[in-house]
mmCIF file of C-alpha atoms in Angstrom:
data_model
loop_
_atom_site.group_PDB
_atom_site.id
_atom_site.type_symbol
_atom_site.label_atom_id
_atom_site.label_comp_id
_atom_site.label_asym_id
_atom_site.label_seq_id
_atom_site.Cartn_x
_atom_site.Cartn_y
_atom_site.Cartn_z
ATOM 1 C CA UNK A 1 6.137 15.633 -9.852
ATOM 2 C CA UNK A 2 5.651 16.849 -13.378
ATOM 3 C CA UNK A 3 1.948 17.414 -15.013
ATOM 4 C CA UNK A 4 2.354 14.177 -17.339
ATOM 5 C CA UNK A 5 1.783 12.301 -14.447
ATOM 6 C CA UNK A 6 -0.727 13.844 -12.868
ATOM 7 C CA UNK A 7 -2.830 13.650 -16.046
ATOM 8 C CA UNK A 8 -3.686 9.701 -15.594
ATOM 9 C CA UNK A 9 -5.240 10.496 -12.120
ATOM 10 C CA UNK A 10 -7.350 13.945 -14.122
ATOM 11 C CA UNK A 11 -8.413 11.213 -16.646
ATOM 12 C CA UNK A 12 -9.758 8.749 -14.033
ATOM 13 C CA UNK A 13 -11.873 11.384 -12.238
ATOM 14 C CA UNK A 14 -13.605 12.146 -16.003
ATOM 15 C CA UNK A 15 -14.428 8.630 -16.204
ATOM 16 C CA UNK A 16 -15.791 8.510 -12.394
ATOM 17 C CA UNK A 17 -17.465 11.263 -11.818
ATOM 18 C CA UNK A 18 -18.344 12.520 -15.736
ATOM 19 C CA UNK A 19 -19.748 15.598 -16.198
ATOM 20 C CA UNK A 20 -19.700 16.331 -12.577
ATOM 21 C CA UNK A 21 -15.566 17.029 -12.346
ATOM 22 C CA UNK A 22 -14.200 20.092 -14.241
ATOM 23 C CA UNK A 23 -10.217 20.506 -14.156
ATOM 24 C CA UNK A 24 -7.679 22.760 -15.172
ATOM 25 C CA UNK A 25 -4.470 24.108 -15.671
ATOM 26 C CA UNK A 26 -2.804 27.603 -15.771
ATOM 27 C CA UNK A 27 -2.034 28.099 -19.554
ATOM 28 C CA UNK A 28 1.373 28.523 -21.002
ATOM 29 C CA UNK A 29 3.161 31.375 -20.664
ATOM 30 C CA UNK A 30 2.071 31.703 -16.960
ATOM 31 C CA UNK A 31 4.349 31.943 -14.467
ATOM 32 C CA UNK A 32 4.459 28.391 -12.903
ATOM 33 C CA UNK A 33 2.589 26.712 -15.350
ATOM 34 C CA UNK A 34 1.429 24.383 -16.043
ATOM 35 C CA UNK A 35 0.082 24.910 -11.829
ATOM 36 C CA UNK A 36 -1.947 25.660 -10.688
ATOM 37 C CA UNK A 37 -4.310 22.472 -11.400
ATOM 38 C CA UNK A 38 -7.770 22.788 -10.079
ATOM 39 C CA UNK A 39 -10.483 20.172 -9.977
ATOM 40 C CA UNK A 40 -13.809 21.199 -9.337
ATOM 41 C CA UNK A 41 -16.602 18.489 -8.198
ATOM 42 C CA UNK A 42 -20.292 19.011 -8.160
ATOM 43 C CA UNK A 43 -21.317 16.177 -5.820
ATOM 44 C CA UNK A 44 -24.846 14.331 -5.605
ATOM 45 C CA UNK A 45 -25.857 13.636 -2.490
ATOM 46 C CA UNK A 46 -25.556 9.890 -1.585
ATOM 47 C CA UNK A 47 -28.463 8.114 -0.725
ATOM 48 C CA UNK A 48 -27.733 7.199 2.857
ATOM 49 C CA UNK A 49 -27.760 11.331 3.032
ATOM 50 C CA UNK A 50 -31.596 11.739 1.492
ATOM 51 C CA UNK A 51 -32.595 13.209 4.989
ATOM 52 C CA UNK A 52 -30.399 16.523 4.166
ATOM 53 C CA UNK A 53 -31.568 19.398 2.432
ATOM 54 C CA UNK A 54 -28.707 19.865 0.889
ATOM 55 C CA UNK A 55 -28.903 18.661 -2.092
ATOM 56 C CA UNK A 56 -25.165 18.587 -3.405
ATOM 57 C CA UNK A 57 -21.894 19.773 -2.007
ATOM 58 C CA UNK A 58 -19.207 21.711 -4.706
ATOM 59 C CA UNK A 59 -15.366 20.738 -4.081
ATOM 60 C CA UNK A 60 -12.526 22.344 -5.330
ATOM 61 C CA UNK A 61 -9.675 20.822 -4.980
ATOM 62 C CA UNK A 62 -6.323 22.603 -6.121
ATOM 63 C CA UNK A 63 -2.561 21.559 -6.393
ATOM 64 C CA UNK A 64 -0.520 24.663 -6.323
ATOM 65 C CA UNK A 65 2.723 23.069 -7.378
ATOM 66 C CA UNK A 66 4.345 19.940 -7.818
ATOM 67 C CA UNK A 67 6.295 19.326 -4.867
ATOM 68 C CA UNK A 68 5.318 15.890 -3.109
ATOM 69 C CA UNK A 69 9.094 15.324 -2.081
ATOM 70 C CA UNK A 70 7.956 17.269 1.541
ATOM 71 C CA UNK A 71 8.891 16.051 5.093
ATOM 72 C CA UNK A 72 5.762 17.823 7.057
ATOM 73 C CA UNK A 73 2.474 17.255 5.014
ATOM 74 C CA UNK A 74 1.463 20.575 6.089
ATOM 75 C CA UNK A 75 3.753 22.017 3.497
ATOM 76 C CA UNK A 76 2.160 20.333 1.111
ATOM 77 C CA UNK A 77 1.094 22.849 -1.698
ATOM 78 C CA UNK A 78 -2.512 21.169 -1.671
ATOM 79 C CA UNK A 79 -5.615 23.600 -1.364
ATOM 80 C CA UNK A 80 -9.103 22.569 -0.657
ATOM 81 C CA UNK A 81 -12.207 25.536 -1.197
ATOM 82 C CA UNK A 82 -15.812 24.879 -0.961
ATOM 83 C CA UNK A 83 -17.252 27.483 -3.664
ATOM 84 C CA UNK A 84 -21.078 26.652 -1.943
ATOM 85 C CA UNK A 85 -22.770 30.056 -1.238
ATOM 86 C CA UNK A 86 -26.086 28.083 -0.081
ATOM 87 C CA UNK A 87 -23.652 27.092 3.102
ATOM 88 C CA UNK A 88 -22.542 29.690 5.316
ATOM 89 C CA UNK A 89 -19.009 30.581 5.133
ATOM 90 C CA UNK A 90 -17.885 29.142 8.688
ATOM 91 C CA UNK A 91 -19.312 26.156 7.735
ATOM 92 C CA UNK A 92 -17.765 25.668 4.496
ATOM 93 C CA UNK A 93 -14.163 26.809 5.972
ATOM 94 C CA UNK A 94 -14.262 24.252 8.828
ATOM 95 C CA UNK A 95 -15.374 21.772 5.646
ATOM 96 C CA UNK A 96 -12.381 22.871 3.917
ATOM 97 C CA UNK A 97 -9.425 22.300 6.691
ATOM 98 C CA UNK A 98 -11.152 18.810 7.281
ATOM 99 C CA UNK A 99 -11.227 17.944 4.105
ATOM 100 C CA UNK A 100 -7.435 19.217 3.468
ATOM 101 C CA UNK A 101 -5.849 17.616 6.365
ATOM 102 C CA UNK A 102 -7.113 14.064 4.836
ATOM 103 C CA UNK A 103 -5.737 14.468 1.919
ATOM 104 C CA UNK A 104 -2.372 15.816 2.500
ATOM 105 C CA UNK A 105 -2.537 12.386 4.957
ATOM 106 C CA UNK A 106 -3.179 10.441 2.520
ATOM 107 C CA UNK A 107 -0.497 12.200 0.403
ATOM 108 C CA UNK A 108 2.104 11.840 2.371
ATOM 109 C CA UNK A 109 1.520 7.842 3.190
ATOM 110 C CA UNK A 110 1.870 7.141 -0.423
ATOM 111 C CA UNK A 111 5.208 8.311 -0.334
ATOM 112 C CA UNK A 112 6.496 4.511 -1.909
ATOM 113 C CA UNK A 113 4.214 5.400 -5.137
ATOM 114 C CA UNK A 114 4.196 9.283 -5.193
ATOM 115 C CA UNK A 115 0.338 10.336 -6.322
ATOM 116 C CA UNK A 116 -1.773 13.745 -5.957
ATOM 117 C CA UNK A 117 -4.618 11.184 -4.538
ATOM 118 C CA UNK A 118 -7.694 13.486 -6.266
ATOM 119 C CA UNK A 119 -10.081 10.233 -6.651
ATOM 120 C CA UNK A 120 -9.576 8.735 -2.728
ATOM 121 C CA UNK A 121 -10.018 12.191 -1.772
ATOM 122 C CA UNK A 122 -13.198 12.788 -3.432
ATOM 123 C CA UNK A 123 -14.573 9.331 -2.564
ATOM 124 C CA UNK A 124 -13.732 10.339 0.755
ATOM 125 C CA UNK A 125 -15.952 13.615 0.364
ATOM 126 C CA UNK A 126 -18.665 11.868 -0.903
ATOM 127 C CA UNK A 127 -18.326 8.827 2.023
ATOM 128 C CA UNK A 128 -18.262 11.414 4.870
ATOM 129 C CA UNK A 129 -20.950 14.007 3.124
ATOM 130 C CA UNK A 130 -22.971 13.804 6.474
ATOM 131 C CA UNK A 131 -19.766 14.004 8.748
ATOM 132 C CA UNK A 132 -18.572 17.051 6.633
ATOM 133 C CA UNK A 133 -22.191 19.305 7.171
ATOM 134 C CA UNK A 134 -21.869 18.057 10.826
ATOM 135 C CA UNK A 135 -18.471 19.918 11.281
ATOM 136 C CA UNK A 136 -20.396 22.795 13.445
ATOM 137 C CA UNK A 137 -22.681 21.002 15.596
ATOM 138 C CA UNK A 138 -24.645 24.684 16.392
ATOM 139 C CA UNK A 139 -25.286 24.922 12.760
ATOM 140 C CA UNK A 140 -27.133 21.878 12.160
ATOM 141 C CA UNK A 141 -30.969 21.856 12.470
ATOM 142 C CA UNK A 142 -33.700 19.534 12.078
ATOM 143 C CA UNK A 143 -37.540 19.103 11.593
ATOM 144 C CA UNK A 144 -40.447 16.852 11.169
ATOM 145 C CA UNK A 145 -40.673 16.469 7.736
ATOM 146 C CA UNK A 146 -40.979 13.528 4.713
ATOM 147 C CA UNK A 147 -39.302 11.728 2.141
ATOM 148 C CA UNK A 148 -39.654 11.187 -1.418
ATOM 149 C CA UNK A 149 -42.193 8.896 -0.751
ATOM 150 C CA UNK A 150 -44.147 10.989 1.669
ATOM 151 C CA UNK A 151 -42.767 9.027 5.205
ATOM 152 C CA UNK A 152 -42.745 11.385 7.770
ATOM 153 C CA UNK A 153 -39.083 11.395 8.324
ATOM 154 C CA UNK A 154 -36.464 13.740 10.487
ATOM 155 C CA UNK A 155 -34.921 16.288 8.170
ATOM 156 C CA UNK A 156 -31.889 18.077 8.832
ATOM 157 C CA UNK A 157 -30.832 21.436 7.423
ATOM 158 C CA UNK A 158 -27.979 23.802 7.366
ATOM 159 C CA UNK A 159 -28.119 27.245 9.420
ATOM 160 C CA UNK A 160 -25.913 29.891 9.760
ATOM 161 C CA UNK A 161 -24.521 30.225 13.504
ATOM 162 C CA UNK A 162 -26.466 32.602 15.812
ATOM 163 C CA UNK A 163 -24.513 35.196 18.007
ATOM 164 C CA UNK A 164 -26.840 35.364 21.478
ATOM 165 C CA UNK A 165 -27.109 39.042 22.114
ATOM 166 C CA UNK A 166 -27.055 38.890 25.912
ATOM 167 C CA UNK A 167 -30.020 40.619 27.488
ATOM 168 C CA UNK A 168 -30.997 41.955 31.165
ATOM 169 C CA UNK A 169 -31.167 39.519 33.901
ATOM 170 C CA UNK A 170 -31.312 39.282 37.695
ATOM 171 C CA UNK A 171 -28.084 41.248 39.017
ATOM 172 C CA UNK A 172 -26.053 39.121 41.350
ATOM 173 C CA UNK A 173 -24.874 42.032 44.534
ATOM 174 C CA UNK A 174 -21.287 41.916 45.364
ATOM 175 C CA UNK A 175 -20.918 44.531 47.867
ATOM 176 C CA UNK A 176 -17.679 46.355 47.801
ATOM 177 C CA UNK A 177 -16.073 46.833 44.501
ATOM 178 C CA UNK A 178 -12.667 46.355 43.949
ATOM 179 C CA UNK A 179 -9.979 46.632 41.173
ATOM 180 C CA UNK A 180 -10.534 43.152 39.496
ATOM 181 C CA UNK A 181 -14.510 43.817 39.041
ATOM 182 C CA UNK A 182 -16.407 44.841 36.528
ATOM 183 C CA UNK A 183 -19.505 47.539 36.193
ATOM 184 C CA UNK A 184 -23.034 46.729 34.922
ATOM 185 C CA UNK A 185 -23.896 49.684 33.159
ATOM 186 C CA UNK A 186 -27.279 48.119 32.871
ATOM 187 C CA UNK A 187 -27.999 47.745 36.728
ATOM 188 C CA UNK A 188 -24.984 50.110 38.186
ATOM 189 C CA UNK A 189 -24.074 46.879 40.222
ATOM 190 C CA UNK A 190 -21.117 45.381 40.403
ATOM 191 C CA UNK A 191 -20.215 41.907 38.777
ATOM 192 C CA UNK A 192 -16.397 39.952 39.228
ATOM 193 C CA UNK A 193 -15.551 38.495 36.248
ATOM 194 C CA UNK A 194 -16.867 35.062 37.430
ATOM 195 C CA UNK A 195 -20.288 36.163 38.569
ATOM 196 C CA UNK A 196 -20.242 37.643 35.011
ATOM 197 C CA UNK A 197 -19.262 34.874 33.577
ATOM 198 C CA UNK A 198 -21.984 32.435 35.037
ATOM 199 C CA UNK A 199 -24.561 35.370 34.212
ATOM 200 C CA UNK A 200 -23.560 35.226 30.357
ATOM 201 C CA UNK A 201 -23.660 31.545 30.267
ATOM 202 C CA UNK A 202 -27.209 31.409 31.653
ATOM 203 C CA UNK A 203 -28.535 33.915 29.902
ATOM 204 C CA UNK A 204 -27.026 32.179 26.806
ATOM 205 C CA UNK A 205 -28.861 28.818 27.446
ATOM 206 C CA UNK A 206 -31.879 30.900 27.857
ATOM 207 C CA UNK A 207 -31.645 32.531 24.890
ATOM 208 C CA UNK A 208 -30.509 28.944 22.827
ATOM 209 C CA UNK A 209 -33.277 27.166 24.355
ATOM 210 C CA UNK A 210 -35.797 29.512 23.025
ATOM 211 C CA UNK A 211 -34.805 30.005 20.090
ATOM 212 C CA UNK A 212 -35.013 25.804 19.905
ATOM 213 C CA UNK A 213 -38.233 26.119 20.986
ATOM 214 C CA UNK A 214 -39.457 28.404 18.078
ATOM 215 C CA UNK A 215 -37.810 26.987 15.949
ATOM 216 C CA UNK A 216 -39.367 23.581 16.531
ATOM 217 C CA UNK A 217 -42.855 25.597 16.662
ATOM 218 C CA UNK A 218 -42.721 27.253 13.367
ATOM 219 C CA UNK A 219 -41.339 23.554 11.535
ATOM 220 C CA UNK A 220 -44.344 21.530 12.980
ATOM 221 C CA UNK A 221 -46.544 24.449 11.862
ATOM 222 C CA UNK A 222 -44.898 24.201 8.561
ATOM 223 C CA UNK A 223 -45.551 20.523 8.619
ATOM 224 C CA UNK A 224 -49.113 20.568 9.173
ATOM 225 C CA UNK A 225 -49.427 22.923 6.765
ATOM 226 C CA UNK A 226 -47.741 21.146 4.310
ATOM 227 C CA UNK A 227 -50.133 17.684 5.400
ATOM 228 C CA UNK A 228 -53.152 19.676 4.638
ATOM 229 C CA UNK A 229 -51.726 20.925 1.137
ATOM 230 C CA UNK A 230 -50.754 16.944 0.457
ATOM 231 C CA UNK A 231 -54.134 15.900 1.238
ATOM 232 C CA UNK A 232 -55.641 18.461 -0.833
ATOM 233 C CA UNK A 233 -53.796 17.834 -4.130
ATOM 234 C CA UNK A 234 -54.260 13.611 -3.510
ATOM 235 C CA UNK A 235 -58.367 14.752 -3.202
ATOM 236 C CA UNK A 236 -58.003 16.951 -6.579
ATOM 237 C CA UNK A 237 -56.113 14.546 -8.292
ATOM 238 C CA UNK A 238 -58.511 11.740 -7.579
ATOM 239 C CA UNK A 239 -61.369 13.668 -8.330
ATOM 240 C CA UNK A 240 -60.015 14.670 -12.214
ATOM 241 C CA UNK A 241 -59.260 11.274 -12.830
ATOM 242 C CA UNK A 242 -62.879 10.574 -11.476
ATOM 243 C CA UNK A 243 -62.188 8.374 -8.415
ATOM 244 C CA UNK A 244 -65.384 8.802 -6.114
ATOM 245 C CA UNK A 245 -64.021 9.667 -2.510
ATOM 246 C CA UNK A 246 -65.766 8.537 0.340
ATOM 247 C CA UNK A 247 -66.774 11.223 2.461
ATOM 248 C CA UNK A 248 -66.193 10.057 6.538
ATOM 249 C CA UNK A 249 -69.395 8.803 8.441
ATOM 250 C CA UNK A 250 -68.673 11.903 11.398
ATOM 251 C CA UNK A 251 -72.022 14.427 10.544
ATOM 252 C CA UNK A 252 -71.532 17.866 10.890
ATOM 253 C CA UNK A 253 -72.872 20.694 13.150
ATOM 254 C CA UNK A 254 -75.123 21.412 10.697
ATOM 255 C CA UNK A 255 -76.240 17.802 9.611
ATOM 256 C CA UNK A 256 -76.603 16.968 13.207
ATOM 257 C CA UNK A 257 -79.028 19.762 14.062
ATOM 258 C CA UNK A 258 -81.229 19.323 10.916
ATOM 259 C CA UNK A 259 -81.481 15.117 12.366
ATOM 260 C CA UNK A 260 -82.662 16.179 15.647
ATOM 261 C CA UNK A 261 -85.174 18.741 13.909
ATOM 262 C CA UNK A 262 -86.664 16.036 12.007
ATOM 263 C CA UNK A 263 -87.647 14.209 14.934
ATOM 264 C CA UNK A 264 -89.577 16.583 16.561
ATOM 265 C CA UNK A 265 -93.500 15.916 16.419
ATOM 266 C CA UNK A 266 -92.651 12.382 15.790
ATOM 267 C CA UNK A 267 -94.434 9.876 18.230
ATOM 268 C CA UNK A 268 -92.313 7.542 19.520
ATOM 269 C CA UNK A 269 -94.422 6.019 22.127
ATOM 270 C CA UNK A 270 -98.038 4.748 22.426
ATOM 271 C CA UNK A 271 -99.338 8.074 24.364
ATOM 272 C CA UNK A 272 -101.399 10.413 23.091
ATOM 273 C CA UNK A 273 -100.075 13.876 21.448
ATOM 274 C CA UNK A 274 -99.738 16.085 24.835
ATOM 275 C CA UNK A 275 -101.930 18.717 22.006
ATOM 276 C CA UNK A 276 -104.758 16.263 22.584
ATOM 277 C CA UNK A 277 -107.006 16.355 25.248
ATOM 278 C CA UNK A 278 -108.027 13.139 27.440
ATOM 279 C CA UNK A 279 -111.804 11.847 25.434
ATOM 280 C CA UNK A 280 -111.988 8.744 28.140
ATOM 281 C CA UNK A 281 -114.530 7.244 30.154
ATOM 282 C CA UNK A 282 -114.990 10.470 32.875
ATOM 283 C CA UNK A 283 -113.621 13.192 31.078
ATOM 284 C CA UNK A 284 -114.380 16.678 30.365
ATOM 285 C CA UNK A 285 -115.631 15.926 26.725
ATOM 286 C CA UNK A 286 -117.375 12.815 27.627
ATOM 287 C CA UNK A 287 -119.411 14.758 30.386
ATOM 288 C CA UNK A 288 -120.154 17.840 28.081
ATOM 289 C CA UNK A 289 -121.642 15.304 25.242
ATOM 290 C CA UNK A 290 -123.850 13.772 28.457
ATOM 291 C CA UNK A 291 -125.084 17.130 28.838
ATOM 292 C CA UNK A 292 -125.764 17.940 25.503
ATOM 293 C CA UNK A 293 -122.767 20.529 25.352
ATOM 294 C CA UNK A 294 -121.182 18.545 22.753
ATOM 295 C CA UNK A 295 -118.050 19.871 23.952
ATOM 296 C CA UNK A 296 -117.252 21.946 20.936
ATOM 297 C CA UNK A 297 -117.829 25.620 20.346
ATOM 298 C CA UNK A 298 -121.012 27.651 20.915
ATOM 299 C CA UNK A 299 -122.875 28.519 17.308
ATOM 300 C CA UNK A 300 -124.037 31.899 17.450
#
């Protein structure tokens, strides 16, 4: 298939996708040219994605000659590279063969009207954008976090995949060892290979499900942290455009203590200050003014 008709199908990406698409062709004078083609896609993520953190995914799709006449897709001379360093490399690779086998598919079952297929196979990136990040389960991660509109929302991320170092554990005895074990250098026990086996794979989920658990610590510390920060900058920004915020009706320590001091010394009853002394009919005082003592103090 010459270049003059893969140029209609370069033209209707430009008026897709704009100044998101880049494309082109080994000059002249090159061996093979004008092929290489290579189309190269910045993609926006698509709203039903907005819970990613990835932001945009970068496609390259190449066509390394212009065979289409082939029996076995496979030997197609299609290429498909992810140039995304933000991704790890595993991820991007596994991205890449998905992402390759469609579209030599969908190649090869347009054999009736031969076409390179660039625009369904973009569309196709941009319709499976959350299948495509998915394509290593262990290197997908989420937290608790919010939306453009400040929802609290699930968030999911990409990060690279973790090799578990595997670490001491209980040693399982064997007894006698024979040709088919193996040693524990750790523990100078002896392990067969499926004792060792189960040993590795538990020690594995231990080490996965902590690292989960942190994980999930340090993003809900994150969120909080981030909550507070909101909260803050809503409280500044109201106050400079001179919104009076209502403080909440809970007192303080402080406030609390200085109410209780205030109501000390204050009567509450109809009884007499206990500072007072009883003046009543047959008391102390009233007997001392009988007897002329007056009941105050002596005058020298």
């Amino acid at each position: 298939m010459a270049f003059k008709e893969l140029k209609p199908e370069l033209m209707e990406l430009q008026t897709t996708w704009g100044t998101q698409i880049q494309a082109a062709k080994t000059p002249k004078g090159t061996e093979g040219a004008p092929f290489p083609v290579k189309v190269l896609l910045e993609m926006e993520q698509p709203s039903t994605c907005s819970n990613w953190d990835v932001e945009w995914l970068k496609v390259l799709l190449v066509v390394e000659g212009p065979e289409l006449d082939c029996e076995d897709p496979a030997d197609l001379p299609l290429k498909v590279e992810y140039p995304q360093t933000d991704l790890p490399s595993d991820v991007r690779k596994e991205m890449a063969i998905m992402t390759l086998e469609y579209w030599r598919e969908a190649v090869a079952a347009a054999s009736d009207a031969p076409r390179w297929r660039l625009q369904e196979t973009l569309s196709w990136v941009q319709s499976n954008f959350d299948k495509l990040l998915r394509v290593i389960p262990q290197c997908v991660d989420w937290y608790m976090g919010e939306d453009k509109n400040g929802i609290s929302q699930r968030r999911y991320t990409i990060t690279p995949q973790v090799e578990v170092v595997i670490a001491s554990a209980p040693v399982i005895k064997t007894g006698k060892k024979t040709d088919n074990d193996s040693d524990d250098s750790d523990s100078g026990e002896v392990l067969s290979p499926e004792q060792r086996a189960k040993k590795e794979a538990y020690e594995a989920k231990l080490a996965e499900s902590e690292r989960l658990k942190k994980i999930q610590e340090q993003r809900e510390e994150e969120e909080y942290k981030r909550e507070i920060a909101r909260k803050k900058e809503e409280a500044m920004a109201a106050r400079e455009r001179g919104e009076v915020i209502a403080k909440p009706n809970q007192m303080s320590k402080k406030e609390l203590e200085e109410k209780r001091k205030s109501k000390q010394g204050v009567r509450t009853s109809k009884t007499g200050s206990k500072a007072t002394k009883y003046a009543g009919e047959g008391s102390a005082i009233e007997k001392a003014k009988a007897g002329g003592g007056g009941g105050g103090k002596k005058k020298k």
